[in-house]
Amino acid sequence: MDSTQIKPAHERKLRNKTSFRQSVRNSFIMAIRGLIKIRRTPEQLFDVTLQPIIFTLMFTYIFGGAISGDVQSYLPVIIPGILVQTVITTSIVTGVQLREDMDKGVFDRFKSLPIARIAPLAGALLADSIRYTIATVLTFTMGYVMGLRPEGGLGYVLIAALLVIGCAWAISWIFAFFGVIARTASSVQGISMIVLFPLTFLSNAFVPAETMPDWLQWFVKINPISHLVTAVRDLINAGSIGWDFTLSLVGAAIIVAIFAPLTVRTYMRKA
Amino acid sequence: MQKNNKNNNTKGSGEWAVEAKGIVKTFGENRAVDGVDLQVPTGSIYGVLGPNGAGKTTVIRMLATLLRPDAGSASIFGHDVVKEPHIVRQLIGVTGQYASVDESLSATENLMIFSRLLGLGKAEAKKKADELLEEFGLTEAAKRPLKHFSGGMRRRLDLAVSLIAQPPLIFLDEPTTGLDPRTRNQMWDTIRRLVKSGSTVLLTTQYLQEADELADRVAVIDHGQVVAEGTVNELKASIGTSSLHLGVQHDRQMQDARLIVERVLNVRSTVSTEGGKITAPMADVDRMTDLLIALRESDIQLAELSVQKPSLDEVFLTITGQGAGSSDEINNKSEKAVEV
Ligand SMILES: Nc1ncnc2c1ncn2[C@@H]1O[C@H](COP(=O)(O)OP(=O)(O)O)[C@@H](O)[C@H]1O
Ligand SMILES: [Mg+2]
């Protein structure tokens, strides 16, 4: 500090915009920060590690006999259901943690740096993809241990995994939005559960829609979660990419198109 | 220390590091900042002095692009904080009142992440982090989680992070509040070094003595308004003098002692009713020696003796004609700082 003189303001090259490349770079570095945080506090991974294991065991043995006759033939139905439910529920954490993070002093620092404004948000969302990946891998592993042998083969399982992770990422923008507008972290948790609980259970995730009353079938069939579950089933059980796959991707894209700008705008206005 | 570069007329070469005109921030009914004007010369240390709740932090947050002013305008080296926020952010470093580092990361990780965000490569960032850790005496604690950091270490790390990009303007919001005297002195040295290397520093403080030690110019703010502005000496001249408090061991010597005080200091004194203490204004502390010698020559034994600088409360009393908005707490704090 003594030796190096600080460059005066008027001799600096200054720009009033961040380039796209810089935004991507900044977001990745914010994601690295998120990963370091996860490594520092591994206990925050409980939900993505325990839930897949417990749910898979519980649901399979409780519903297996009733719905598909036996556990073995229920697995191809239930594993995609649990996968979608677990990973989507995990995306709530994004909003909760974002709220907690934003209340800390370090967020002021982020806002005072010449970095892309979206980076702290995008980085948090990116880092959370690691959570979805953990949940996905564990659910498939549990399924495999219990006897699931996906007919679609490993390649399609991989595509299914990517699809679910991608959709969870898209949906996490909704919870990020709650995170930005809510006053406390626990209210984010509360609102998010109220939205997600009916969506995941009023779907074909655990029980075929045909067994439900007509009025409920109507909802279950338009529920986007159902389409995602069906897309995953088609992929891993038949190795086919169908209409539900396209619908899921389009749905995810629409969510991002609406909620990413909304969240970013609100986040910056609050800043 | 002002830089008037005559050949360079481009934007940003102006002499003002900070120029604020009538900035206002309202929270609900509360006008936290109520039309503040500031002009901070490049290369100087500028102090914003005021009690808790005066609006210091809110002013800094507006200047640092963290809050949008409701009215008025502000520019940093000629760049408007609302219209060119991204440019402004390239010129400033902000150390907030409350730790603005990442609690869940270690010191090294903090410095690395922020360096990389500012565009340094991995190797450069590592080098920068090591340099700054060394400079701020944090090398030992570099890998420890911040949970175990003392207040002073946290502050140092905070400042280190602000210096990564070597910004020409640094905001320090109450940089020494809560620090012990030794750490506080280190912080002061660091701030002085910063200015020597060409930075401009705008700091806020509740302590008159801190402004006195560091600042070239001071703005006193209260209830969101600048109530006085000037060099430290100008300000001091306006706030009156320190006062002498003196007690004697034997009550019968009281009258003698009082006469000596009045004679030597050439002022009028008062005797407080309850404690039997003599109080007198003391313009020149140097006269103290004469006073003590005179007292000894008259065989007067002292029970207690103190010189108190004017408290922040008195500053406000003088400047505004009314007490500082809030409580004794501030008063006590400022006296504590003065005594150290
Ligand atoms: N985010 C906020 N929301 C509502 N009121 C605030 C907020 N920030 C500060 N204030 C109020 O504005 C006034 C000035 O606060 P502040 O700038 O923090 O003062 P200082 O830093 O001088 O102690 C206080 O009355 C405070 O309660
Ligand atoms: Mg403050």
Short mmCIF file of N, CA, C and O in Angstrom, two decimals, chain A residues 1-2 4-7 9-10 12-18 25-26 29-30 32-33 36-37 39-40 105-106 108-115 117 271, chain B residues 8 12-13 61 66 77 83-84 86-87 89-90 94 99-102 104 106 109 114 116-120 135 158 161-162 166 168 193-194 196-197 199:
data_model
loop_
_atom_site.label_atom_id
_atom_site.label_comp_id
_atom_site.label_asym_id
_atom_site.label_seq_id
_atom_site.Cartn_x
_atom_site.Cartn_y
_atom_site.Cartn_z
N MET A 1 0.84 -1.20 0.00
CA MET A 1 0.00 0.00 0.00
C MET A 1 0.87 1.25 0.00
O MET A 1 0.56 2.23 -0.66
N ASP A 2 2.00 1.19 0.72
CA ASP A 2 2.83 2.38 0.78
C ASP A 2 3.52 2.61 -0.56
O ASP A 2 3.65 3.73 -1.02
N THR A 4 2.72 1.24 -3.68
CA THR A 4 1.89 1.43 -4.85
C THR A 4 0.94 2.59 -4.64
O THR A 4 0.15 2.60 -3.72
N GLN A 5 1.05 3.55 -5.51
CA GLN A 5 0.14 4.68 -5.45
C GLN A 5 -1.18 4.29 -6.09
O GLN A 5 -1.22 3.57 -7.07
N ILE A 6 -2.25 4.76 -5.51
CA ILE A 6 -3.55 4.45 -6.05
C ILE A 6 -3.85 5.31 -7.27
O ILE A 6 -3.59 6.51 -7.27
N LYS A 7 -4.35 4.65 -8.28
CA LYS A 7 -4.63 5.33 -9.54
C LYS A 7 -5.81 6.29 -9.36
O LYS A 7 -6.87 5.88 -8.91
N ALA A 9 -9.07 8.67 -9.99
CA ALA A 9 -10.33 8.31 -10.65
C ALA A 9 -10.33 8.62 -12.15
O ALA A 9 -10.77 7.82 -12.95
N HIS A 10 -9.80 9.78 -12.53
CA HIS A 10 -9.95 10.19 -13.93
C HIS A 10 -9.00 9.44 -14.86
O HIS A 10 -9.12 9.54 -16.06
N ARG A 12 -8.76 6.20 -14.79
CA ARG A 12 -9.25 4.82 -14.90
C ARG A 12 -10.18 4.67 -16.09
O ARG A 12 -10.89 5.58 -16.47
N LYS A 13 -10.15 3.44 -16.62
CA LYS A 13 -11.11 3.12 -17.69
C LYS A 13 -12.38 2.61 -17.04
O LYS A 13 -12.36 1.63 -16.32
N LEU A 14 -13.48 3.31 -17.27
CA LEU A 14 -14.70 2.96 -16.56
C LEU A 14 -15.81 2.64 -17.54
O LEU A 14 -15.93 3.27 -18.58
N ARG A 15 -16.61 1.66 -17.17
CA ARG A 15 -17.77 1.32 -18.01
C ARG A 15 -19.02 1.28 -17.15
O ARG A 15 -18.97 0.85 -16.00
N ASN A 16 -20.13 1.70 -17.72
CA ASN A 16 -21.36 1.72 -16.93
C ASN A 16 -22.21 0.48 -17.16
O ASN A 16 -23.35 0.42 -16.75
N LYS A 17 -21.65 -0.53 -17.82
CA LYS A 17 -22.42 -1.75 -18.09
C LYS A 17 -21.55 -2.96 -17.77
O LYS A 17 -20.34 -2.91 -17.92
N THR A 18 -22.21 -4.05 -17.40
CA THR A 18 -21.45 -5.28 -17.31
C THR A 18 -21.72 -6.07 -18.58
O THR A 18 -22.84 -6.12 -19.06
N ARG A 25 -19.36 -14.99 -15.61
CA ARG A 25 -18.21 -15.21 -14.74
C ARG A 25 -18.56 -14.92 -13.29
O ARG A 25 -18.31 -15.72 -12.39
N ASN A 26 -19.16 -13.76 -13.06
CA ASN A 26 -19.54 -13.37 -11.70
C ASN A 26 -20.49 -14.40 -11.09
O ASN A 26 -20.35 -14.76 -9.92
N ILE A 29 -18.67 -17.45 -9.98
CA ILE A 29 -17.90 -17.25 -8.75
C ILE A 29 -18.83 -17.20 -7.54
O ILE A 29 -18.52 -17.74 -6.47
N MET A 30 -20.00 -16.60 -7.72
CA MET A 30 -20.98 -16.62 -6.64
C MET A 30 -21.43 -18.06 -6.34
O MET A 30 -21.71 -18.40 -5.20
N ILE A 32 -19.51 -20.68 -6.71
CA ILE A 32 -18.40 -21.29 -5.96
C ILE A 32 -18.53 -20.92 -4.48
O ILE A 32 -18.38 -21.75 -3.59
N ARG A 33 -18.89 -19.67 -4.23
CA ARG A 33 -19.11 -19.24 -2.85
C ARG A 33 -20.19 -20.12 -2.20
O ARG A 33 -20.04 -20.58 -1.07
N ILE A 36 -18.75 -23.50 -1.34
CA ILE A 36 -17.89 -23.46 -0.15
C ILE A 36 -18.76 -23.45 1.10
O ILE A 36 -18.48 -24.12 2.09
N LYS A 37 -19.86 -22.69 1.03
CA LYS A 37 -20.76 -22.62 2.18
C LYS A 37 -21.37 -23.98 2.49
O LYS A 37 -21.50 -24.36 3.65
N ARG A 39 -20.04 -26.82 1.81
CA ARG A 39 -18.98 -27.66 2.37
C ARG A 39 -18.74 -27.33 3.84
O ARG A 39 -18.45 -28.19 4.64
N ARG A 40 -18.88 -26.04 4.18
CA ARG A 40 -18.66 -25.62 5.56
C ARG A 40 -19.76 -26.10 6.49
O ARG A 40 -19.53 -26.34 7.66
N GLY A 105 -24.90 -8.68 6.27
CA GLY A 105 -24.13 -7.54 5.82
C GLY A 105 -23.41 -7.77 4.51
O GLY A 105 -23.20 -6.84 3.73
N VAL A 106 -23.06 -9.03 4.24
CA VAL A 106 -22.25 -9.29 3.06
C VAL A 106 -23.01 -8.96 1.77
O VAL A 106 -22.41 -8.63 0.75
N ASP A 108 -24.75 -6.35 1.24
CA ASP A 108 -24.45 -4.95 0.97
C ASP A 108 -23.15 -4.83 0.19
O ASP A 108 -23.01 -4.00 -0.70
N ARG A 109 -22.20 -5.64 0.58
CA ARG A 109 -20.91 -5.62 -0.12
C ARG A 109 -21.10 -6.01 -1.58
O ARG A 109 -20.60 -5.34 -2.47
N PHE A 110 -21.85 -7.09 -1.80
CA PHE A 110 -22.09 -7.52 -3.18
C PHE A 110 -22.69 -6.37 -3.99
O PHE A 110 -22.32 -6.14 -5.13
N LYS A 111 -23.63 -5.68 -3.37
CA LYS A 111 -24.33 -4.62 -4.10
C LYS A 111 -23.44 -3.42 -4.35
O LYS A 111 -23.72 -2.62 -5.23
N SER A 112 -22.38 -3.29 -3.57
CA SER A 112 -21.51 -2.13 -3.77
C SER A 112 -20.35 -2.43 -4.72
O SER A 112 -19.55 -1.56 -5.01
N LEU A 113 -20.26 -3.67 -5.20
CA LEU A 113 -19.16 -4.03 -6.09
C LEU A 113 -19.57 -3.84 -7.55
O LEU A 113 -20.75 -3.96 -7.89
N PRO A 114 -18.60 -3.56 -8.40
CA PRO A 114 -18.91 -3.41 -9.83
C PRO A 114 -19.06 -4.78 -10.49
O PRO A 114 -18.31 -5.12 -11.39
N ILE A 115 -20.03 -5.55 -10.02
CA ILE A 115 -20.27 -6.86 -10.62
C ILE A 115 -21.69 -6.87 -11.18
O ILE A 115 -22.47 -5.98 -10.90
N ARG A 117 -25.37 -7.34 -11.45
CA ARG A 117 -26.34 -7.30 -10.36
C ARG A 117 -27.00 -8.66 -10.15
O ARG A 117 -27.42 -9.00 -9.06
N ALA A 271 -32.80 -3.27 -3.39
CA ALA A 271 -31.39 -3.08 -3.07
C ALA A 271 -31.12 -1.64 -2.63
O ALA A 271 -31.79 -0.73 -3.03
N ASN B 8 -6.39 18.17 -17.70
CA ASN B 8 -7.38 17.13 -17.89
C ASN B 8 -8.76 17.64 -17.53
O ASN B 8 -9.11 17.81 -16.38
N GLY B 12 -14.76 13.55 -14.17
CA GLY B 12 -14.14 12.71 -13.16
C GLY B 12 -12.81 13.25 -12.69
O GLY B 12 -12.24 12.77 -11.74
N SER B 13 -12.33 14.30 -13.33
CA SER B 13 -11.05 14.83 -12.90
C SER B 13 -11.26 15.95 -11.88
O SER B 13 -10.33 16.53 -11.39
N ARG B 61 -24.92 4.97 2.59
CA ARG B 61 -25.59 4.00 1.72
C ARG B 61 -26.06 4.65 0.42
O ARG B 61 -26.01 4.03 -0.64
N LEU B 66 -26.15 2.03 -2.61
CA LEU B 66 -26.93 0.96 -1.98
C LEU B 66 -28.37 1.38 -1.74
O LEU B 66 -29.26 0.56 -1.60
N PHE B 77 -16.59 11.55 -7.88
CA PHE B 77 -15.64 11.96 -8.92
C PHE B 77 -16.39 12.39 -10.18
O PHE B 77 -16.00 12.04 -11.29
N LYS B 83 -27.44 7.73 -11.96
CA LYS B 83 -27.38 7.49 -13.40
C LYS B 83 -26.22 6.58 -13.80
O LYS B 83 -26.30 5.87 -14.80
N GLU B 84 -25.15 6.62 -13.05
CA GLU B 84 -23.98 5.81 -13.43
C GLU B 84 -23.51 4.95 -12.25
O GLU B 84 -22.34 4.98 -11.88
N HIS B 86 -22.87 1.86 -11.89
CA HIS B 86 -21.84 0.86 -12.13
C HIS B 86 -20.45 1.50 -12.16
O HIS B 86 -19.47 0.91 -11.69
N ILE B 87 -20.37 2.69 -12.72
CA ILE B 87 -19.09 3.40 -12.72
C ILE B 87 -18.71 3.79 -11.29
O ILE B 87 -17.57 3.61 -10.86
N ARG B 89 -19.44 2.30 -8.62
CA ARG B 89 -18.98 1.12 -7.89
C ARG B 89 -17.54 0.75 -8.23
O ARG B 89 -16.88 0.06 -7.46
N GLN B 90 -17.07 1.18 -9.39
CA GLN B 90 -15.69 0.89 -9.74
C GLN B 90 -14.72 1.84 -9.04
O GLN B 90 -13.52 1.64 -9.06
N VAL B 94 -16.43 0.02 0.16
CA VAL B 94 -17.34 0.32 1.27
C VAL B 94 -17.12 -0.65 2.41
O VAL B 94 -17.17 -1.86 2.23
N ALA B 99 -20.37 -5.92 9.93
CA ALA B 99 -19.47 -6.68 9.09
C ALA B 99 -20.06 -7.01 7.73
O ALA B 99 -21.11 -7.63 7.63
N SER B 100 -19.39 -6.55 6.68
CA SER B 100 -19.88 -6.87 5.35
C SER B 100 -18.95 -7.90 4.69
O SER B 100 -18.54 -7.74 3.56
N VAL B 101 -18.58 -8.89 5.48
CA VAL B 101 -17.84 -10.02 4.93
C VAL B 101 -18.68 -11.27 5.15
O VAL B 101 -19.68 -11.23 5.84
N ASP B 102 -18.25 -12.35 4.53
CA ASP B 102 -19.06 -13.56 4.56
C ASP B 102 -18.73 -14.39 5.80
O ASP B 102 -17.65 -14.96 5.91
N SER B 104 -19.67 -17.21 6.79
CA SER B 104 -19.49 -18.66 6.70
C SER B 104 -18.20 -19.05 5.99
O SER B 104 -17.89 -20.23 5.87
N SER B 106 -13.81 -18.47 5.43
CA SER B 106 -12.62 -18.05 6.16
C SER B 106 -12.13 -16.73 5.58
O SER B 106 -12.63 -16.26 4.57
N GLU B 109 -10.76 -17.25 2.08
CA GLU B 109 -11.83 -17.49 1.12
C GLU B 109 -12.58 -16.20 0.80
O GLU B 109 -12.92 -15.94 -0.36
N PHE B 114 -13.90 -12.31 -3.29
CA PHE B 114 -14.09 -10.93 -3.70
C PHE B 114 -13.08 -10.50 -4.75
O PHE B 114 -13.40 -9.75 -5.66
N ARG B 116 -11.82 -12.45 -7.03
CA ARG B 116 -12.22 -13.05 -8.29
C ARG B 116 -13.45 -12.35 -8.86
O ARG B 116 -13.57 -12.18 -10.06
N LEU B 117 -14.33 -11.93 -7.97
CA LEU B 117 -15.49 -11.17 -8.46
C LEU B 117 -15.04 -9.88 -9.12
O LEU B 117 -15.65 -9.40 -10.06
N LEU B 118 -13.93 -9.33 -8.64
CA LEU B 118 -13.43 -8.08 -9.20
C LEU B 118 -12.56 -8.31 -10.42
O LEU B 118 -11.90 -7.39 -10.90
N GLY B 119 -12.53 -9.55 -10.89
CA GLY B 119 -11.89 -9.80 -12.18
C GLY B 119 -10.49 -10.36 -12.13
O GLY B 119 -9.86 -10.54 -13.16
N LEU B 120 -9.96 -10.63 -10.93
CA LEU B 120 -8.62 -11.22 -10.86
C LEU B 120 -8.68 -12.70 -11.18
O LEU B 120 -9.65 -13.37 -10.85
N GLU B 135 -0.61 -7.75 5.29
CA GLU B 135 -0.64 -6.34 5.62
C GLU B 135 -1.55 -6.03 6.81
O GLU B 135 -1.26 -5.15 7.61
N ASP B 158 -12.62 -6.73 6.90
CA ASP B 158 -13.61 -5.94 6.16
C ASP B 158 -12.92 -4.85 5.34
O ASP B 158 -13.20 -4.65 4.16
N VAL B 161 -10.89 -6.28 2.44
CA VAL B 161 -11.72 -6.61 1.28
C VAL B 161 -12.04 -5.35 0.48
O VAL B 161 -12.02 -5.35 -0.75
N SER B 162 -12.29 -4.25 1.19
CA SER B 162 -12.59 -2.99 0.49
C SER B 162 -11.42 -2.49 -0.34
O SER B 162 -11.59 -1.66 -1.22
N GLN B 166 -8.19 -1.42 -4.94
CA GLN B 166 -7.52 -0.14 -4.71
C GLN B 166 -8.36 1.03 -5.18
O GLN B 166 -7.94 1.84 -6.01
N PRO B 168 -10.17 4.63 -5.43
CA PRO B 168 -9.71 5.96 -5.04
C PRO B 168 -10.55 6.60 -3.93
O PRO B 168 -10.13 7.57 -3.35
N ARG B 193 -2.45 5.86 6.31
CA ARG B 193 -1.61 5.32 5.23
C ARG B 193 -2.37 5.31 3.91
O ARG B 193 -1.82 5.59 2.85
N LEU B 194 -3.64 4.97 4.01
CA LEU B 194 -4.47 4.93 2.81
C LEU B 194 -4.47 6.27 2.10
O LEU B 194 -4.33 6.34 0.88
N LYS B 196 -2.29 8.61 2.36
CA LYS B 196 -0.96 8.89 1.83
C LYS B 196 -0.77 8.26 0.46
O LYS B 196 -0.12 8.82 -0.41
N SER B 197 -1.34 7.08 0.27
CA SER B 197 -1.14 6.40 -1.01
C SER B 197 -2.10 6.93 -2.08
O SER B 197 -2.13 6.41 -3.19
N SER B 199 -5.63 7.68 -1.71
CA SER B 199 -7.08 7.50 -1.58
C SER B 199 -7.73 8.70 -0.91
O SER B 199 -7.07 9.47 -0.22
#
